[in-house]
Amino acid sequence: MRGSWLTVYAAGCLLAQSALADTALSQSEGGYESHAVWIPGGRFRAVVGLSSDPKKQEKDAVLKPFQMDRLPVTNADYLSFVKENPRWQKGNAPKLFVDEQYLAHWEGSLSLGANVEGEQPVTQVSWFAARAYCKSKGGRLPMENEWEFVAAASDAKWDARQDPSWRKQILDWYAKPNPAKLPKVGQSHANLYQVFDLHGLVWEWVEDFGSTMMGGDSRDTGGSDRMLFCGAAAVGAGQKNDYASFMRYAFRSSLKARYGGRNLGFRCAKDAPLNMDGAAKIGR
Amino acid sequence: MRWLLLCALTLCFCQKQKTEDPAVAKVAEHAAVLDVKGGPGEAKKAALGGESLYQLQFALTDQDGKTVTLDSLRGQLVIVSMFYAHCPNACPMLFHKTKTLEQKLSDAERKQVRVFLVSLAPDVDTDSVLKGLAKKLEVDETRWRFARTDEKNVRELAAVLGINYRKLDDGNYNHSSVLTLLDRSGVAVAKMEGLAEPVEPLLERIRTELARPSQK
């Protein structure tokens, strides 16, 4: 079992760089607002449904407008955060909120060291830490639906999840071994929302990461696990051929909130008014 | 074929969760330290290590409409879990299991144990719903608290307790049923994950904790 887990881990967790640097984002400056884009929200059918009855037609989730960071939070961003918030420095952060992986790759509590670059995405941060960071910026972690809504877009389609070549591209990323060194943020193609690195760089925390429970199907693990869950019937998966999305849900549902993975980072989101005057209006 | 692969994949994730849950490992390690060295000084040290749930500072409202914090339970042994009041299956079993566990304690032991249950559905589980539930279950309300707090805090507490949940479109929730035992300083020292598990290990742990001199 452990062996097969490791194989899946190697195939699934270790994302690789998308080597397309031609539309690389130039160094971004300024505060939260200039990092974020306004997303109009809309209807979204997640791969994992909300129906209590697997036979019932799934309804779409309706998302309100929100803002999302164009880039994952970087080591440099996170370093300034811990300078201002000593409670979250490596060594200070309470064990209730972080595990021993927390910022373990950094040289010190206030220094990245020679092997870690400021423009790489920060990883080895727990859900609690990611949440505290976003809160300090006046934001929050994206909800799983929000993250998936934006991540469904390719650079050509607002919802590319049914596009076989797009799917293949993502699955190829999942299958590639982990690069020895994580690439910098913003080196890939932006999607139609002008958001970078949702695929192909690191996995990302979402606010409700633990909300997917793969169950309720006759082919699931069955037995005693069923006793763990409430509700008359469990969630059935929607578009069953969207393997790439499904993998992300499965991965996220395997996480524990204190966990700090080597390829697990985050970006922030924020509630947004219905219209954003002066902000980049990007959307369908 | 592909679907089979998905199932295998899911299974692997689950397996990983079970065997290598760092929180459980931590609790086990912590428990081991306590068991070997025993004394009250050790329990105090563990709390200072930042594992206490009493670091969660948010306010909740109980079935009597009173504002409470988790910290107000300090000094007691507490069984913590989460539920929603209109839950058809697992929650009634969870309540039943907790009551069964309690009944196995002596009167003197039981007096020293608190039960703290937090709603996953603060939008519908109002104070009066919680009060109604407490009455319906005929629990000792001097020791049992049913509480609610806002959604963000619910998520944080669930994360700390390792409880996964998902709100479904019919208002029900999928959620894992986990009973967590907090020692007098708020550190999780034992867990019962899943309602099919026997209550005895938790019971034993309660007795071990009760045998320790309390810290004032």
Coordinates of C-alpha atoms in Angstrom, one line a residue:
Chain A
M1 CA 0.0 0.0 0.0
R2 CA 2.7 2.3 0.9
G3 CA 4.6 1.6 -2.3
S4 CA 1.5 2.4 -4.4
W5 CA 0.9 5.5 -2.4
L6 CA 4.5 6.7 -3.2
T7 CA 4.0 6.0 -6.9
V8 CA 0.8 8.0 -6.9
Y9 CA 2.5 10.7 -5.0
A10 CA 5.4 10.8 -7.4
A11 CA 3.0 10.9 -10.4
G12 CA 0.5 13.2 -8.9
C13 CA 2.0 15.5 -6.4
L14 CA 5.2 16.5 -8.0
L15 CA 4.3 19.1 -10.5
A16 CA 6.7 20.3 -13.1
Q17 CA 7.4 23.6 -14.8
S18 CA 5.5 24.5 -17.8
A19 CA 8.4 25.7 -19.8
L20 CA 6.6 28.4 -21.7
A21 CA 8.3 31.6 -20.8
D22 CA 7.3 33.8 -23.7
T23 CA 4.4 35.5 -21.8
A24 CA 6.2 35.5 -18.5
L25 CA 5.0 38.1 -16.1
S26 CA 7.3 40.9 -15.5
Q27 CA 8.2 41.5 -11.9
S28 CA 5.1 42.8 -10.1
E29 CA 5.2 45.6 -7.7
G30 CA 2.9 47.0 -5.0
G31 CA 0.4 45.7 -2.6
Y32 CA -2.4 43.2 -2.7
E33 CA -4.6 45.0 -5.2
S34 CA -2.0 45.1 -8.0
H35 CA -1.4 41.4 -7.5
A36 CA -5.0 40.5 -7.9
V37 CA -7.6 40.4 -10.7
W38 CA -11.3 40.8 -10.5
I39 CA -13.2 37.6 -11.3
P40 CA -16.9 38.0 -12.2
G41 CA -18.0 34.7 -10.7
G42 CA -20.8 32.8 -12.3
R43 CA -22.2 29.3 -12.5
F44 CA -19.9 26.4 -12.0
R45 CA -20.4 22.7 -12.1
A46 CA -17.6 21.2 -10.0
V47 CA -16.3 17.7 -10.8
V48 CA -17.3 16.7 -7.3
G49 CA -21.0 17.4 -6.8
L50 CA -23.1 18.8 -4.0
S51 CA -26.1 16.5 -4.4
S52 CA -27.0 14.2 -1.5
D53 CA -28.5 11.8 -4.1
P54 CA -26.0 10.5 -6.6
K55 CA -28.8 9.8 -9.1
K56 CA -30.1 13.4 -9.0
Q57 CA -29.0 15.9 -11.7
E58 CA -26.3 18.1 -10.2
K59 CA -27.1 21.8 -9.8
D60 CA -24.5 24.4 -10.6
A61 CA -22.8 26.3 -7.8
V62 CA -23.3 30.1 -8.2
L63 CA -20.2 32.1 -7.4
K64 CA -20.2 35.7 -6.4
P65 CA -17.6 38.0 -7.8
F66 CA -14.2 37.8 -6.1
Q67 CA -10.6 38.8 -6.5
M68 CA -7.8 36.4 -6.8
D69 CA -4.0 36.8 -6.8
R70 CA -2.5 36.5 -10.2
L71 CA 0.5 34.7 -8.7
P72 CA 1.1 32.2 -5.9
V73 CA 2.6 33.8 -2.8
T74 CA 6.4 33.9 -3.0
N75 CA 9.2 33.2 -0.5
A76 CA 9.9 37.0 -0.5
D77 CA 6.3 37.8 0.2
Y78 CA 6.1 35.3 3.0
L79 CA 9.4 36.5 4.5
S80 CA 8.0 40.1 4.8
F81 CA 5.0 38.6 6.5
V82 CA 6.9 36.7 9.1
K83 CA 9.1 39.7 9.8
E84 CA 5.9 41.6 10.7
N85 CA 4.3 38.6 12.4
P86 CA 6.9 36.9 14.7
R87 CA 4.3 34.5 15.8
W88 CA 4.5 32.8 12.4
Q89 CA 8.3 32.6 12.2
K90 CA 9.8 29.2 12.0
G91 CA 10.4 28.1 15.5
N92 CA 7.7 30.3 17.0
A93 CA 4.6 29.0 15.1
P94 CA 2.6 26.8 17.5
K95 CA 2.6 23.1 16.9
L96 CA -1.2 23.1 16.8
F97 CA -0.9 25.0 13.6
V98 CA 2.2 23.7 11.8
D99 CA 4.1 20.5 11.5
E100 CA 7.9 19.9 11.4
Q101 CA 7.9 20.7 7.7
Y102 CA 7.0 24.3 8.2
L103 CA 9.5 26.4 6.2
A104 CA 12.1 23.7 6.8
H105 CA 13.8 24.6 3.5
W106 CA 14.5 28.1 4.7
E107 CA 18.0 28.7 6.2
G108 CA 16.7 30.5 9.2
S109 CA 13.6 32.0 10.7
L110 CA 14.3 35.3 8.9
S111 CA 16.5 34.2 6.1
L112 CA 15.9 32.2 2.9
G113 CA 19.5 31.0 2.4
A114 CA 21.4 30.4 -0.8
N115 CA 19.2 27.5 -2.0
V116 CA 15.9 29.3 -1.8
E117 CA 14.9 32.2 -4.1
G118 CA 12.6 35.0 -3.3
E119 CA 10.6 34.6 -6.5
Q120 CA 9.9 31.0 -6.0
P121 CA 6.5 30.1 -4.6
V122 CA 6.5 29.7 -0.9
T123 CA 5.9 26.0 0.1
Q124 CA 6.0 24.0 3.3
V125 CA 3.3 26.3 4.8
S126 CA 0.3 24.9 6.7
W127 CA -3.3 25.8 6.0
F128 CA -3.4 27.8 9.2
A129 CA -0.2 29.8 8.1
A130 CA -1.6 30.4 4.6
R131 CA -4.8 31.6 6.1
A132 CA -3.0 34.0 8.5
Y133 CA -1.0 35.4 5.6
C134 CA -4.1 36.2 3.6
K135 CA -5.8 37.7 6.5
S136 CA -2.9 40.0 7.1
K137 CA -3.3 41.2 3.6
G138 CA -7.0 41.9 4.0
G139 CA -7.9 38.8 2.0
R140 CA -8.6 35.1 2.6
L141 CA -7.9 31.8 0.9
P142 CA -9.9 31.0 -2.1
M143 CA -12.8 28.6 -1.7
E144 CA -12.3 25.3 -3.6
N145 CA -15.0 26.3 -6.0
E146 CA -13.4 29.7 -6.7
W147 CA -10.0 28.2 -7.2
E148 CA -11.4 25.5 -9.6
F149 CA -13.5 28.0 -11.4
V150 CA -10.5 30.1 -12.3
A151 CA -8.3 27.1 -12.9
A152 CA -10.8 25.7 -15.4
A153 CA -9.7 28.4 -17.8
S154 CA -7.0 27.8 -20.4
D155 CA -5.4 30.6 -22.4
A156 CA -8.1 30.0 -25.0
K157 CA -11.3 28.9 -23.2
W158 CA -13.1 30.1 -20.1
D159 CA -13.9 26.5 -19.3
A160 CA -11.4 24.2 -20.9
R161 CA -12.2 21.1 -18.8
Q162 CA -13.8 19.3 -21.7
D163 CA -10.9 20.1 -24.0
P164 CA -8.9 16.9 -24.5
S165 CA -5.6 18.7 -25.3
W166 CA -5.9 20.9 -22.2
R167 CA -6.6 17.9 -20.1
K168 CA -3.7 16.1 -21.5
Q169 CA -1.5 19.1 -20.8
I170 CA -2.5 19.1 -17.1
L171 CA -2.1 15.3 -16.8
D172 CA 1.3 15.5 -18.3
W173 CA 2.3 18.1 -15.7
Y174 CA 1.1 15.7 -13.0
A175 CA 3.1 12.9 -14.5
K176 CA 6.4 14.8 -14.8
P177 CA 8.9 14.3 -12.0
N178 CA 9.5 17.1 -9.6
P179 CA 12.1 19.6 -10.8
A180 CA 15.2 19.7 -8.6
K181 CA 14.5 23.4 -8.1
L182 CA 11.0 25.0 -8.1
P183 CA 10.7 27.5 -10.9
K184 CA 9.9 31.1 -10.2
V185 CA 6.3 32.3 -10.2
G186 CA 4.8 33.8 -13.3
Q187 CA 6.9 32.0 -15.9
S188 CA 4.0 30.1 -17.5
H189 CA 1.2 31.3 -19.8
A190 CA -1.5 33.3 -18.0
N191 CA -5.0 31.9 -18.5
L192 CA -7.9 34.0 -19.9
Y193 CA -8.4 35.6 -16.4
Q194 CA -4.7 36.7 -16.6
V195 CA -4.0 34.4 -13.6
F196 CA -0.7 32.4 -13.6
D197 CA 0.6 29.1 -12.3
L198 CA -2.7 27.5 -11.3
H199 CA -1.3 24.4 -13.0
G200 CA 2.2 23.2 -13.4
L201 CA 4.0 24.8 -10.5
V202 CA 2.7 23.9 -7.0
W203 CA -0.4 22.5 -5.4
E204 CA -2.4 25.2 -3.6
W205 CA -4.3 25.4 -0.3
V206 CA -8.0 26.3 -0.5
E207 CA -10.1 27.4 2.5
D208 CA -12.4 24.4 2.4
F209 CA -9.7 21.8 1.4
G210 CA -11.2 19.1 3.5
S211 CA -14.7 19.2 2.1
T212 CA -14.5 16.5 -0.5
M213 CA -15.1 13.1 0.7
M214 CA -14.8 10.5 -1.9
G215 CA -17.5 8.1 -0.9
G216 CA -21.1 7.0 -1.3
D217 CA -20.3 5.0 -4.4
S218 CA -20.5 1.2 -4.4
R219 CA -16.9 1.1 -5.6
D220 CA -15.5 3.2 -2.8
T221 CA -13.6 2.0 0.2
G222 CA -16.8 0.9 2.0
G223 CA -16.9 -0.8 5.3
S224 CA -15.9 1.0 8.4
D225 CA -15.0 4.3 6.6
R226 CA -18.7 4.7 6.1
M227 CA -19.2 5.0 9.8
L228 CA -17.0 8.1 9.7
F229 CA -19.5 10.1 7.6
C230 CA -22.8 11.6 8.2
G231 CA -25.5 12.4 5.7
A232 CA -27.9 10.0 4.1
A233 CA -25.8 9.5 1.1
A234 CA -22.4 10.7 0.2
V235 CA -21.2 12.8 -2.6
G236 CA -21.0 11.2 -6.1
A237 CA -18.5 12.5 -8.5
G238 CA -19.8 14.6 -11.4
Q239 CA -18.0 14.6 -14.8
K240 CA -16.2 11.3 -14.3
N241 CA -13.9 11.7 -17.2
D242 CA -12.3 14.9 -15.9
Y243 CA -9.5 12.9 -14.3
A244 CA -7.3 15.9 -13.9
S245 CA -9.7 17.8 -11.8
F246 CA -10.6 14.7 -9.8
M247 CA -7.0 14.2 -8.9
R248 CA -6.8 17.7 -7.4
Y249 CA -9.9 17.0 -5.2
A250 CA -8.5 13.7 -4.1
F251 CA -5.2 15.2 -3.3
R252 CA -6.7 18.1 -1.3
S253 CA -9.0 15.9 0.6
S254 CA -6.0 13.9 1.8
L255 CA -4.4 16.9 3.4
K256 CA -4.2 17.7 7.1
A257 CA -4.3 21.4 8.0
R258 CA -1.0 21.4 9.8
Y259 CA 0.7 19.8 6.9
G260 CA 3.5 21.6 5.0
G261 CA 4.3 19.9 1.8
R262 CA 7.3 20.5 -0.4
N263 CA 5.1 21.3 -3.4
L264 CA 2.2 22.8 -1.5
G265 CA 1.8 26.6 -1.7
F266 CA -1.1 29.0 -1.9
R267 CA -2.5 32.3 -3.2
C268 CA -5.0 34.6 -1.7
A269 CA -8.5 35.8 -2.7
K270 CA -10.8 38.4 -1.5
D271 CA -14.5 39.2 -1.6
A272 CA -15.2 41.7 -4.3
P273 CA -17.9 44.2 -5.1
L274 CA -20.1 43.5 -8.1
N275 CA -18.1 45.9 -10.2
M276 CA -14.5 47.0 -9.8
D277 CA -14.1 50.5 -11.1
G278 CA -10.5 51.1 -12.1
A279 CA -9.5 47.4 -11.6
A280 CA -8.7 45.1 -14.4
K281 CA -12.1 43.7 -15.5
I282 CA -11.5 40.3 -16.9
G283 CA -14.1 37.8 -17.5
R284 CA -16.6 36.2 -19.8
Chain B
M1 CA -10.7 1.2 -16.3
R2 CA -9.9 4.8 -15.7
W3 CA -12.6 4.8 -13.0
L4 CA -10.9 1.9 -11.3
L5 CA -7.7 3.9 -11.3
L6 CA -9.5 6.7 -9.6
C7 CA -10.8 4.4 -6.9
A8 CA -7.3 3.1 -6.4
L9 CA -6.0 6.6 -6.1
T10 CA -8.6 7.6 -3.6
L11 CA -7.8 4.5 -1.6
C12 CA -4.2 5.4 -1.5
F13 CA -5.0 8.9 -0.2
C14 CA -7.2 7.4 2.5
Q15 CA -4.6 4.9 3.5
K16 CA -2.0 7.7 3.7
Q17 CA -4.3 9.6 5.9
K18 CA -4.9 6.8 8.3
T19 CA -1.4 5.5 8.8
E20 CA 0.6 8.7 8.6
D21 CA -1.7 11.3 10.1
P22 CA 0.9 13.6 11.7
A23 CA -1.7 14.9 14.3
V24 CA -2.4 11.4 15.5
A25 CA 1.3 10.5 15.5
K26 CA 1.9 13.7 17.5
V27 CA -0.8 12.8 20.0
A28 CA 0.6 9.3 20.3
E29 CA 4.1 10.7 20.8
H30 CA 2.8 13.1 23.4
A31 CA 0.9 10.4 25.1
A32 CA 4.0 8.3 25.2
V33 CA 6.0 11.0 26.9
L34 CA 3.3 11.4 29.5
D35 CA 3.0 7.7 30.1
V36 CA 6.7 7.3 30.7
K37 CA 7.4 10.3 32.8
G38 CA 4.0 10.7 34.3
G39 CA 4.2 13.7 36.6
P40 CA 2.2 16.9 36.4
G41 CA 5.2 18.9 35.3
E42 CA 5.2 17.0 32.0
A43 CA 1.6 17.9 31.2
K44 CA 2.4 21.6 31.8
K45 CA 5.4 21.4 29.5
A46 CA 3.3 19.9 26.7
A47 CA 0.9 22.7 26.9
L48 CA 3.7 25.2 26.5
G49 CA 4.7 23.4 23.4
G50 CA 1.9 25.1 21.6
E51 CA -0.4 22.1 21.1
S52 CA -3.2 23.3 23.2
L53 CA -6.5 23.9 21.5
Y54 CA -7.0 26.8 23.9
Q55 CA -4.9 28.8 21.5
L56 CA -8.1 29.1 19.5
Q57 CA -9.4 32.4 20.8
F58 CA -12.8 32.8 19.1
A59 CA -16.1 33.1 20.9
L60 CA -19.0 30.7 20.7
T61 CA -22.6 30.8 21.9
D62 CA -23.9 27.9 23.9
Q63 CA -27.5 26.5 24.2
D64 CA -28.3 29.0 26.9
G65 CA -27.2 31.9 24.7
K66 CA -24.1 32.5 26.7
T67 CA -20.8 33.5 25.1
V68 CA -18.1 31.0 25.8
T69 CA -14.6 30.4 24.7
L70 CA -12.8 27.0 24.4
D71 CA -10.4 28.3 27.0
S72 CA -13.1 28.5 29.6
L73 CA -12.9 24.6 29.7
R74 CA -9.3 24.8 30.9
G75 CA -8.7 22.5 33.9
Q76 CA -11.4 20.0 32.9
L77 CA -11.2 16.9 30.8
V78 CA -13.2 17.6 27.7
I79 CA -14.7 15.5 24.9
V80 CA -15.0 17.7 21.8
S81 CA -16.8 16.9 18.6
M82 CA -18.8 18.6 15.8
F83 CA -22.4 17.8 14.6
Y84 CA -25.4 19.4 13.1
A85 CA -28.8 19.3 14.8
H86 CA -30.9 18.0 11.9
C87 CA -28.5 15.2 11.0
P88 CA -30.4 12.0 10.3
N89 CA -27.8 9.3 10.9
A90 CA -24.3 9.7 12.2
C91 CA -24.9 12.5 14.7
P92 CA -27.6 10.7 16.7
M93 CA -25.1 7.8 16.8
L94 CA -22.3 10.2 17.8
F95 CA -24.5 11.5 20.7
H96 CA -25.4 7.9 21.7
K97 CA -21.8 6.8 21.6
T98 CA -20.8 9.7 23.9
K99 CA -23.5 9.0 26.3
T100 CA -22.6 5.3 26.3
L101 CA -19.0 6.2 27.1
E102 CA -20.1 8.4 29.9
Q103 CA -22.3 5.7 31.5
K104 CA -19.3 3.5 31.8
L105 CA -17.6 6.0 34.1
S106 CA -18.4 6.1 37.8
D107 CA -20.4 9.0 39.1
A108 CA -17.3 10.6 40.6
E109 CA -15.3 10.2 37.3
R110 CA -18.2 11.5 35.2
K111 CA -18.5 14.7 37.2
Q112 CA -15.0 15.6 36.0
V113 CA -15.7 15.2 32.3
R114 CA -17.2 17.9 30.1
V115 CA -18.7 17.4 26.6
F116 CA -18.4 20.2 24.2
L117 CA -20.1 19.9 20.8
V118 CA -19.9 22.5 18.1
S119 CA -22.4 22.9 15.3
L120 CA -21.3 22.7 11.7
A121 CA -24.4 24.5 10.6
P122 CA -24.5 27.8 12.6
D123 CA -27.0 29.3 10.1
V124 CA -29.7 26.9 11.1
D125 CA -28.6 25.6 14.5
T126 CA -29.8 28.6 16.5
D127 CA -29.5 28.8 20.3
S128 CA -33.1 27.5 20.6
V129 CA -32.4 24.6 18.3
L130 CA -29.3 23.7 20.4
K131 CA -31.4 24.0 23.6
G132 CA -34.1 21.8 22.1
L133 CA -31.4 19.2 21.2
A134 CA -30.0 19.2 24.7
K135 CA -33.5 18.6 26.1
K136 CA -34.3 15.9 23.6
L137 CA -31.1 14.0 24.3
E138 CA -31.7 14.3 28.1
V139 CA -28.1 15.1 28.8
D140 CA -26.6 16.6 32.0
E141 CA -26.5 20.2 30.9
T142 CA -24.2 21.2 33.7
R143 CA -21.5 19.3 31.8
W144 CA -22.7 19.2 28.2
R145 CA -22.5 22.3 26.0
F146 CA -23.9 22.6 22.5
A147 CA -22.3 25.6 20.8
R148 CA -22.3 27.6 17.6
T149 CA -19.8 30.1 16.1
D150 CA -19.3 31.7 12.7
E151 CA -18.4 29.8 9.6
K152 CA -14.7 30.7 9.6
N153 CA -14.3 29.6 13.1
V154 CA -16.2 26.4 12.4
R155 CA -13.6 25.7 9.6
E156 CA -10.7 26.4 11.9
L157 CA -12.0 24.1 14.7
A158 CA -12.8 21.4 12.2
A159 CA -9.3 21.7 10.8
V160 CA -7.7 21.4 14.3
L161 CA -9.9 18.4 15.2
G162 CA -9.3 16.7 11.8
I163 CA -13.0 16.7 11.0
N164 CA -13.8 17.0 7.2
Y165 CA -17.2 18.2 6.2
R166 CA -19.2 19.3 3.2
K167 CA -22.5 21.1 3.0
L168 CA -24.8 19.4 0.5
D169 CA -27.5 21.0 -1.6
D170 CA -30.3 19.6 0.5
G171 CA -28.9 21.3 3.7
N172 CA -27.4 18.1 5.0
Y173 CA -23.7 17.8 5.7
N174 CA -21.2 15.1 5.0
H175 CA -18.8 15.0 7.9
S176 CA -16.4 12.7 9.6
S177 CA -17.3 11.8 13.2
V178 CA -14.3 12.2 15.5
L179 CA -14.4 12.4 19.2
T180 CA -11.4 14.1 20.7
L181 CA -10.3 14.0 24.3
L182 CA -8.6 17.2 25.6
D183 CA -6.5 17.0 28.7
R184 CA -6.7 19.7 31.4
S185 CA -4.5 22.0 29.4
G186 CA -6.4 21.6 26.2
V187 CA -4.1 19.2 24.4
A188 CA -5.7 16.5 22.3
V189 CA -4.5 13.3 24.0
A190 CA -6.9 10.7 22.4
K191 CA -9.2 10.4 19.5
M192 CA -12.0 8.1 18.4
E193 CA -12.3 8.3 14.6
G194 CA -15.4 6.8 13.2
L195 CA -18.5 5.5 15.0
A196 CA -17.7 1.9 14.6
E197 CA -14.6 2.2 16.8
P198 CA -14.8 0.8 20.4
V199 CA -15.0 3.4 23.2
E200 CA -12.7 1.6 25.5
P201 CA -9.4 3.3 24.5
L202 CA -10.9 6.7 25.1
L203 CA -12.4 5.5 28.4
E204 CA -9.0 4.2 29.5
R205 CA -7.4 7.5 28.6
I206 CA -10.0 9.4 30.6
R207 CA -9.1 7.3 33.6
T208 CA -5.4 7.9 33.1
E209 CA -5.9 11.6 32.9
L210 CA -8.2 11.7 35.9
A211 CA -5.5 9.9 37.9
R212 CA -3.1 12.9 37.3
P213 CA -3.3 15.6 39.9
S214 CA -5.1 18.6 38.5
Q215 CA -3.2 21.8 37.9
K216 CA -4.5 25.0 39.3

